[in-house]
Every structure is written in structure tokens, then in C-alpha cells.
Amino acid sequence: MSTSTCFALCADDFALSPAVTAGILEALAAGRLTATSAMTTQANWPDAAKSFRALAPRADLGLHFNLTLGGPLGKMPSFAPNDAFPAMNSIVPAAWRSALPRGEIRDELRRQLDAFENAYGAPPDYVDGHQHVQVLPGIADDLIAELSARGLAGKVWLRDSADRPRRIFARGKHWGKALTVAALARGFRAKARAAGFALNDGFSGFSDFDAQGDYATDFASFLRAPGAKPLIMCHPGHVDAELARLDPVTDSREAELAFLLSDRFMEILDAAGARLAPLSAM
């Protein structure tokens, strides 16, 4: 890696639960993150938005478009008939068969964007997706169309969850997940750029969410083979009953947060010749 390569470091799942929010805010206040992605479907979102405002100059705040955790903000009789989102493994094949109820999904996207602006008072700096739903066929087209209709082309950036195979293999870890997501995201980058949206170039951060694993070693691998505007995702936070009810990823969030707040995090950045910067500033 060349000297002083800039990386954006984004904590996903802001507002998922009060404890997750609190942990992400700790990392933001310590200058260990450059972005966080908000789940506006969650009850914690309005309070989380207020808490972020004091930190806004330091980091980007995005919409973590959610179609797989909890339930929607409005009725989705075909997609979420019991007011509960389906699992990702049922959404992917439906997307590839062009069998998703796209009208319902675009209405939910509008609701989540509106909830973001209503609580925060401004549009998101960027948009990504929980479990990378933003890159799926059909969903990607409607996301780009809706953001364009709101006049946000050229003003917000989008997460490209894919990376080039040679970069993925150069990192030497979690390449199965990374290659799977890259395949799902085929065509997303070209569509977004054609519509006038900026994207990251380079994406890493895939992990096994193993609280007993060595996350520091994983993180060092994320810094290898960067693109021109590399983005790393992470999932720090504290654990509470709300998180345990909603999501299987719990104790590994504590491990990631402890690493981000540690001296070892800075040592790994220094050894790699890396520094953190908001993607909007690259």
C-alpha cells in the first residue's frame, strides 16, 4: 500500500438498538469512524438522529435501507404480509426472477427516506443497504430512480458492495462472502454512475461475526489491495435485549468496538500507511 492511503470506515446498523447506537457514538466521538448507516425502521432512530448532530462535521450519515430485519414502516401486503420482513435468502432468488413487488418496495424506500429527513432535517449523505439489498436487481433500479426523482443525483453517494476479484483474493480472508456479494451486485455500479451518482471504489469488511476470533487480524486484511476510494464496513456496538431480540450478531459487536477504541487499531493503520477520511471528502 502506498503511504497515507485514505479509507472510509463505516459502522452499519446505527439505531438498530439503543446499545448499538451508544457504541457507534463512542467510536464516532473518538474519531475512529468516518460514517455510519442508519436504520430508520427502528424505534431508536429519532433519538439516534439527535445524538448524531453534534458529531455531524466529523462523519457522514447514511440511510441503511432495510428490507430484512424487523418490519416495514408501512403496509407491504405481498412482501411483508405479517408486518415482518422476509429473510434475505428468499429475497435474492425473487429479485433474480423479477418477482419482487417493486411498487411496495419503492413505497417503503420512500417511507424510510422520509423518516430519515423528518428526524435528521436533511437528506442522507449516502445510501447503502442492510445485507446489501441496495444492489439487487430491481431494487437497485428503483433506488436510483427514487433518489434521482428527489434531486439527489450528484449530492449523495451510493455504496458499491462489490470489489474486484483480485483485490478480494489479495486480502486472503472471507473471500466467499465477498465474491457472492460481488456477483449479486453485477451491473449496479454502471447503473449508478450513468445516473450521476458517486460510489466508493474498493470494498471490504466481510467477517464471520465471531466474538472469539481475532478481529484485529481481520481488519489488517481489510486494508490490503485498496481501490481509489476504498470503503470498509464494520459492525461495532454494545449489546442489549433489543439487539438480542432482533439480530443474531451480538457479542462480536462488542469485540469490534473494543478494537476500534484500542491502541492496536491505530497501530495497524500506521503500519499499513492508512488514514481515515469521509468518503464525501475523497
XYZ file of N, CA and C in Angstrom, residues 14-145:
396
model
N -26.613 1.699 12.634
C -26.902 2.784 13.571
C -28.413 2.842 13.810
N -28.808 2.922 15.068
C -30.209 2.964 15.505
C -30.866 1.594 15.552
N -30.109 0.526 15.304
C -30.677 -0.813 15.416
C -31.247 -1.040 16.813
N -30.505 -0.614 17.833
C -30.974 -0.676 19.215
C -30.258 0.425 19.986
N -30.751 0.813 21.161
C -30.061 1.857 21.934
C -28.603 1.521 22.237
N -28.311 0.253 22.550
C -26.934 -0.107 22.890
C -26.018 -0.077 21.668
N -26.518 -0.530 20.526
C -25.721 -0.435 19.299
C -25.436 1.026 18.984
N -26.450 1.864 19.086
C -26.272 3.296 18.839
C -25.225 3.885 19.767
N -25.307 3.562 21.047
C -24.360 4.108 22.026
C -22.927 3.721 21.681
N -22.715 2.479 21.281
C -21.373 2.049 20.925
C -20.838 2.765 19.704
N -21.672 2.914 18.689
C -21.247 3.626 17.476
C -20.932 5.080 17.796
N -21.738 5.708 18.634
C -21.469 7.095 19.022
C -20.133 7.225 19.753
N -19.782 6.233 20.568
C -18.471 6.235 21.228
C -17.349 6.246 20.195
N -17.466 5.365 19.215
C -16.420 5.277 18.197
C -16.355 6.549 17.349
N -17.503 7.126 17.040
C -17.521 8.387 16.290
C -16.859 9.504 17.092
N -17.202 9.615 18.367
C -16.648 10.672 19.212
C -15.133 10.538 19.355
N -14.646 9.296 19.293
C -13.210 9.054 19.413
C -12.477 9.233 18.086
N -13.203 9.545 17.025
C -12.587 9.736 15.725
C -12.169 8.446 15.055
N -12.832 7.332 15.402
C -12.443 6.036 14.861
C -13.349 5.564 13.734
N -14.300 6.369 13.318
C -15.189 6.075 12.197
C -15.315 7.325 11.338
N -15.644 7.127 10.059
C -15.914 8.272 9.189
C -17.341 8.273 8.659
N -18.131 7.251 9.016
C -19.519 7.181 8.545
C -20.282 6.183 9.399
N -21.595 6.349 9.419
C -22.469 5.333 9.989
C -23.789 5.344 9.235
N -24.383 4.154 9.107
C -25.579 3.961 8.288
C -26.775 3.683 9.186
N -27.826 4.484 9.052
C -28.951 4.463 9.982
C -30.113 3.613 9.481
N -30.685 2.846 10.414
C -31.874 2.038 10.129
C -33.093 2.824 10.611
N -33.760 3.493 9.698
C -34.875 4.367 10.087
C -36.162 3.594 10.360
N -36.126 2.281 10.195
C -37.276 1.446 10.555
C -37.336 1.189 12.060
N -36.271 1.515 12.775
C -36.173 1.153 14.180
C -36.659 2.285 15.094
N -37.232 1.899 16.246
C -37.784 2.880 17.186
C -36.711 3.823 17.724
N -35.464 3.374 17.748
C -34.364 4.189 18.273
C -33.924 5.296 17.319
N -34.399 5.294 16.088
C -33.874 6.216 15.084
C -34.026 7.695 15.462
N -35.182 8.207 15.879
C -35.260 9.645 16.177
C -34.259 10.091 17.246
N -34.095 9.316 18.302
C -33.121 9.667 19.333
C -31.695 9.576 18.793
N -31.435 8.566 17.979
C -30.101 8.419 17.401
C -29.769 9.604 16.492
N -30.749 10.063 15.729
C -30.524 11.212 14.845
C -30.137 12.452 15.637
N -30.816 12.682 16.745
C -30.479 13.832 17.601
C -29.065 13.715 18.140
N -28.696 12.526 18.563
C -27.371 12.321 19.146
C -26.261 12.499 18.118
N -26.548 12.188 16.858
C -25.517 12.289 15.831
C -25.206 13.746 15.480
N -26.151 14.646 15.644
C -25.991 16.013 15.131
C -24.708 16.678 15.621
N -24.346 16.459 16.872
C -23.137 17.097 17.397
C -21.871 16.560 16.746
N -21.964 15.371 16.152
C -20.804 14.744 15.528
C -20.797 14.900 14.018
N -21.824 15.534 13.474
C -22.013 15.580 12.021
C -20.800 16.085 11.251
N -20.064 17.096 11.728
C -18.916 17.544 10.922
C -17.827 16.496 10.774
N -17.811 15.502 11.660
C -16.733 14.521 11.650
C -16.978 13.349 10.712
N -18.231 13.085 10.382
C -18.546 11.841 9.684
C -19.785 11.997 8.821
N -19.923 11.096 7.857
C -21.113 11.026 7.021
C -22.187 10.192 7.723
N -23.445 10.548 7.466
C -24.575 9.775 7.981
C -25.417 9.328 6.796
N -25.633 8.027 6.687
C -26.359 7.497 5.544
C -27.601 6.733 5.939
N -28.386 6.387 4.929
C -29.549 5.525 5.117
C -29.129 4.080 4.873
N -29.387 3.230 5.850
C -29.150 1.790 5.732
C -30.492 1.170 5.336
N -30.780 1.190 4.030
C -32.077 0.738 3.532
C -32.312 -0.701 3.989
N -33.433 -0.915 4.652
C -33.673 -2.179 5.342
C -34.901 -2.880 4.789
N -34.703 -4.118 4.355
C -35.815 -4.958 3.902
C -35.769 -6.346 4.531
N -34.895 -6.559 5.527
C -34.695 -7.916 6.035
C -34.703 -8.035 7.545
N -34.764 -6.940 8.295
C -34.718 -7.012 9.761
C -35.901 -6.268 10.351
N -36.662 -6.935 11.225
C -37.831 -6.299 11.814
C -38.954 -6.193 10.807
N -39.590 -5.040 10.779
C -40.715 -4.859 9.874
C -40.716 -3.502 9.217
N -41.589 -3.297 8.233
C -41.613 -2.049 7.460
C -42.305 -0.920 8.199
N -42.147 0.263 7.659
C -42.799 1.458 8.216
C -44.235 1.600 7.751
N -44.623 0.839 6.754
C -45.996 0.871 6.250
C -46.400 -0.515 5.771
N -47.603 -0.623 5.293
C -48.112 -1.920 4.860
C -47.426 -2.387 3.564
N -47.041 -3.665 3.579
C -46.473 -4.314 2.399
C -47.148 -5.683 2.291
N -48.374 -5.732 1.780
C -49.163 -6.965 1.850
C -48.554 -8.157 1.129
N -47.803 -7.916 0.072
C -47.170 -9.028 -0.645
C -45.786 -9.352 -0.099
N -45.002 -8.321 0.166
C -43.609 -8.513 0.569
C -43.480 -8.870 2.049
N -44.287 -8.233 2.889
C -44.238 -8.469 4.343
C -45.665 -8.599 4.864
N -46.351 -9.693 4.510
C -47.783 -9.801 4.810
C -48.117 -9.811 6.296
N -47.170 -10.202 7.140
C -47.404 -10.193 8.591
C -46.664 -9.055 9.275
N -46.381 -8.002 8.500
C -45.621 -6.849 9.009
C -44.246 -7.258 9.504
N -43.690 -8.301 8.923
C -42.333 -8.746 9.226
C -41.598 -8.976 7.907
N -40.414 -8.400 7.772
C -39.651 -8.572 6.547
C -39.261 -10.040 6.340
N -39.142 -10.461 5.088
C -38.675 -11.825 4.803
C -37.165 -11.937 4.991
N -36.673 -13.163 4.969
C -35.237 -13.401 5.066
C -34.563 -13.100 3.727
N -33.294 -12.752 3.810
C -32.537 -12.419 2.608
C -32.511 -13.581 1.622
N -32.477 -14.805 2.123
C -32.375 -15.942 1.199
C -33.645 -16.184 0.392
N -34.736 -15.484 0.736
C -35.920 -15.543 -0.121
C -36.009 -14.332 -1.050
N -35.368 -13.241 -0.658
C -35.391 -12.036 -1.493
C -34.500 -12.201 -2.721
N -33.326 -12.790 -2.542
C -32.364 -12.882 -3.649
C -32.932 -13.630 -4.849
N -33.463 -14.839 -4.692
C -33.998 -15.524 -5.890
C -35.175 -14.788 -6.508
N -36.008 -14.151 -5.673
C -37.133 -13.395 -6.217
C -36.637 -12.212 -7.036
N -35.573 -11.573 -6.567
C -35.005 -10.439 -7.313
C -34.492 -10.899 -8.677
N -33.830 -12.034 -8.713
C -33.269 -12.516 -9.978
C -34.341 -13.055 -10.917
N -35.505 -13.426 -10.365
C -36.625 -13.854 -11.218
C -37.534 -12.690 -11.591
N -37.154 -11.484 -11.173
C -38.001 -10.295 -11.380
C -39.377 -10.508 -10.769
N -39.414 -11.138 -9.590
C -40.677 -11.490 -8.946
C -40.942 -10.682 -7.676
N -40.155 -9.648 -7.423
C -40.387 -8.820 -6.237
C -41.542 -7.849 -6.482
N -42.328 -7.521 -5.452
C -43.362 -6.483 -5.586
C -42.725 -5.098 -5.529
N -42.223 -4.665 -6.643
C -41.373 -3.474 -6.661
C -42.113 -2.215 -6.246
N -43.404 -2.139 -6.535
C -44.162 -0.971 -6.085
C -44.170 -0.856 -4.569
N -44.365 -1.978 -3.886
C -44.347 -1.983 -2.424
C -42.968 -1.604 -1.889
N -41.939 -2.125 -2.545
C -40.581 -1.856 -2.078
C -40.218 -0.393 -2.291
N -40.626 0.173 -3.431
C -40.311 1.589 -3.647
C -41.091 2.465 -2.671
N -42.328 2.105 -2.338
C -43.075 2.864 -1.336
C -42.373 2.813 0.017
N -41.836 1.640 0.366
C -41.117 1.511 1.635
C -39.815 2.307 1.610
N -39.139 2.318 0.469
C -37.946 3.151 0.332
C -38.297 4.613 0.576
N -39.388 5.071 -0.004
C -39.811 6.464 0.216
C -40.061 6.726 1.700
N -40.725 5.776 2.370
C -41.008 5.955 3.796
C -39.710 6.032 4.606
N -38.758 5.177 4.278
C -37.510 5.190 5.035
C -36.702 6.456 4.764
N -36.694 6.919 3.530
C -36.036 8.200 3.227
C -36.737 9.358 3.935
N -38.065 9.356 3.918
C -38.816 10.418 4.598
C -38.543 10.392 6.100
N -38.491 9.206 6.678
C -38.213 9.091 8.114
C -36.820 9.622 8.439
N -35.872 9.411 7.537
C -34.531 9.955 7.732
C -34.586 11.483 7.782
N -35.201 12.072 6.770
C -35.232 13.532 6.691
C -36.069 14.153 7.805
N -37.149 13.496 8.183
C -38.007 14.047 9.232
C -37.284 14.110 10.578
N -36.472 13.106 10.862
C -35.771 13.071 12.144
C -34.477 13.859 12.118
N -33.793 13.853 10.985
C -32.468 14.460 10.915
C -32.479 15.863 10.334
N -33.513 16.174 9.557
C -33.624 17.514 8.992
C -32.857 17.723 7.709
N -32.350 16.669 7.124
C -31.582 16.758 5.879
C -31.570 15.380 5.231
N -31.296 15.320 3.927
C -31.176 14.017 3.274
C -29.922 13.289 3.756
N -29.848 12.001 3.534
C -28.628 11.268 3.891
C -27.447 11.691 3.035
N -26.248 11.517 3.568
C -25.035 11.753 2.783
C -24.819 10.640 1.767
N -25.371 9.482 2.038
C -25.211 8.333 1.154
C -26.315 7.333 1.469
N -26.409 6.319 0.635
C -27.367 5.234 0.858
C -26.653 3.902 0.629
N -26.858 2.989 1.563
C -26.440 1.602 1.360
C -27.603 0.712 1.768
N -27.368 -0.564 2.050
C -28.475 -1.443 2.379
C -28.098 -2.500 3.398
N -29.030 -2.805 4.286
C -28.817 -3.900 5.228
C -28.741 -5.205 4.447
N -27.682 -5.963 4.688
C -27.391 -7.182 3.936
C -27.265 -6.908 2.439
N -26.886 -5.676 2.103
C -26.554 -5.272 0.727
C -27.752 -5.347 -0.219
N -28.962 -5.132 0.305
C -30.136 -5.225 -0.563
C -30.145 -4.163 -1.658
N -29.393 -3.079 -1.460
C -29.440 -1.975 -2.428
C -28.903 -2.355 -3.796
N -28.117 -3.438 -3.876
C -27.506 -3.795 -5.158
C -28.314 -4.826 -5.933
N -29.393 -5.343 -5.366
C -30.127 -6.426 -6.022
C -30.899 -5.930 -7.247
N -31.039 -6.768 -8.263
C -31.800 -6.360 -9.452
C -33.202 -5.906 -9.084
N -33.657 -4.875 -9.742
C -34.973 -4.315 -9.447
C -34.904 -3.321 -8.302
N -34.434 -3.755 -7.150
C -34.284 -2.841 -6.013
C -33.290 -1.740 -6.362
N -32.181 -2.109 -7.002
C -31.184 -1.111 -7.400
C -31.782 -0.092 -8.357
N -32.553 -0.555 -9.323
C -33.157 0.354 -10.302
C -34.106 1.338 -9.623
N -34.899 0.836 -8.688
C -35.873 1.710 -8.026
C -35.195 2.657 -7.042
N -34.119 2.208 -6.406
C -33.354 3.096 -5.533
C -32.783 4.263 -6.328
N -32.144 3.956 -7.433
C -31.547 5.008 -8.265
C -32.622 5.949 -8.797
N -33.757 5.389 -9.223
C -34.842 6.214 -9.749
C -35.425 7.128 -8.675
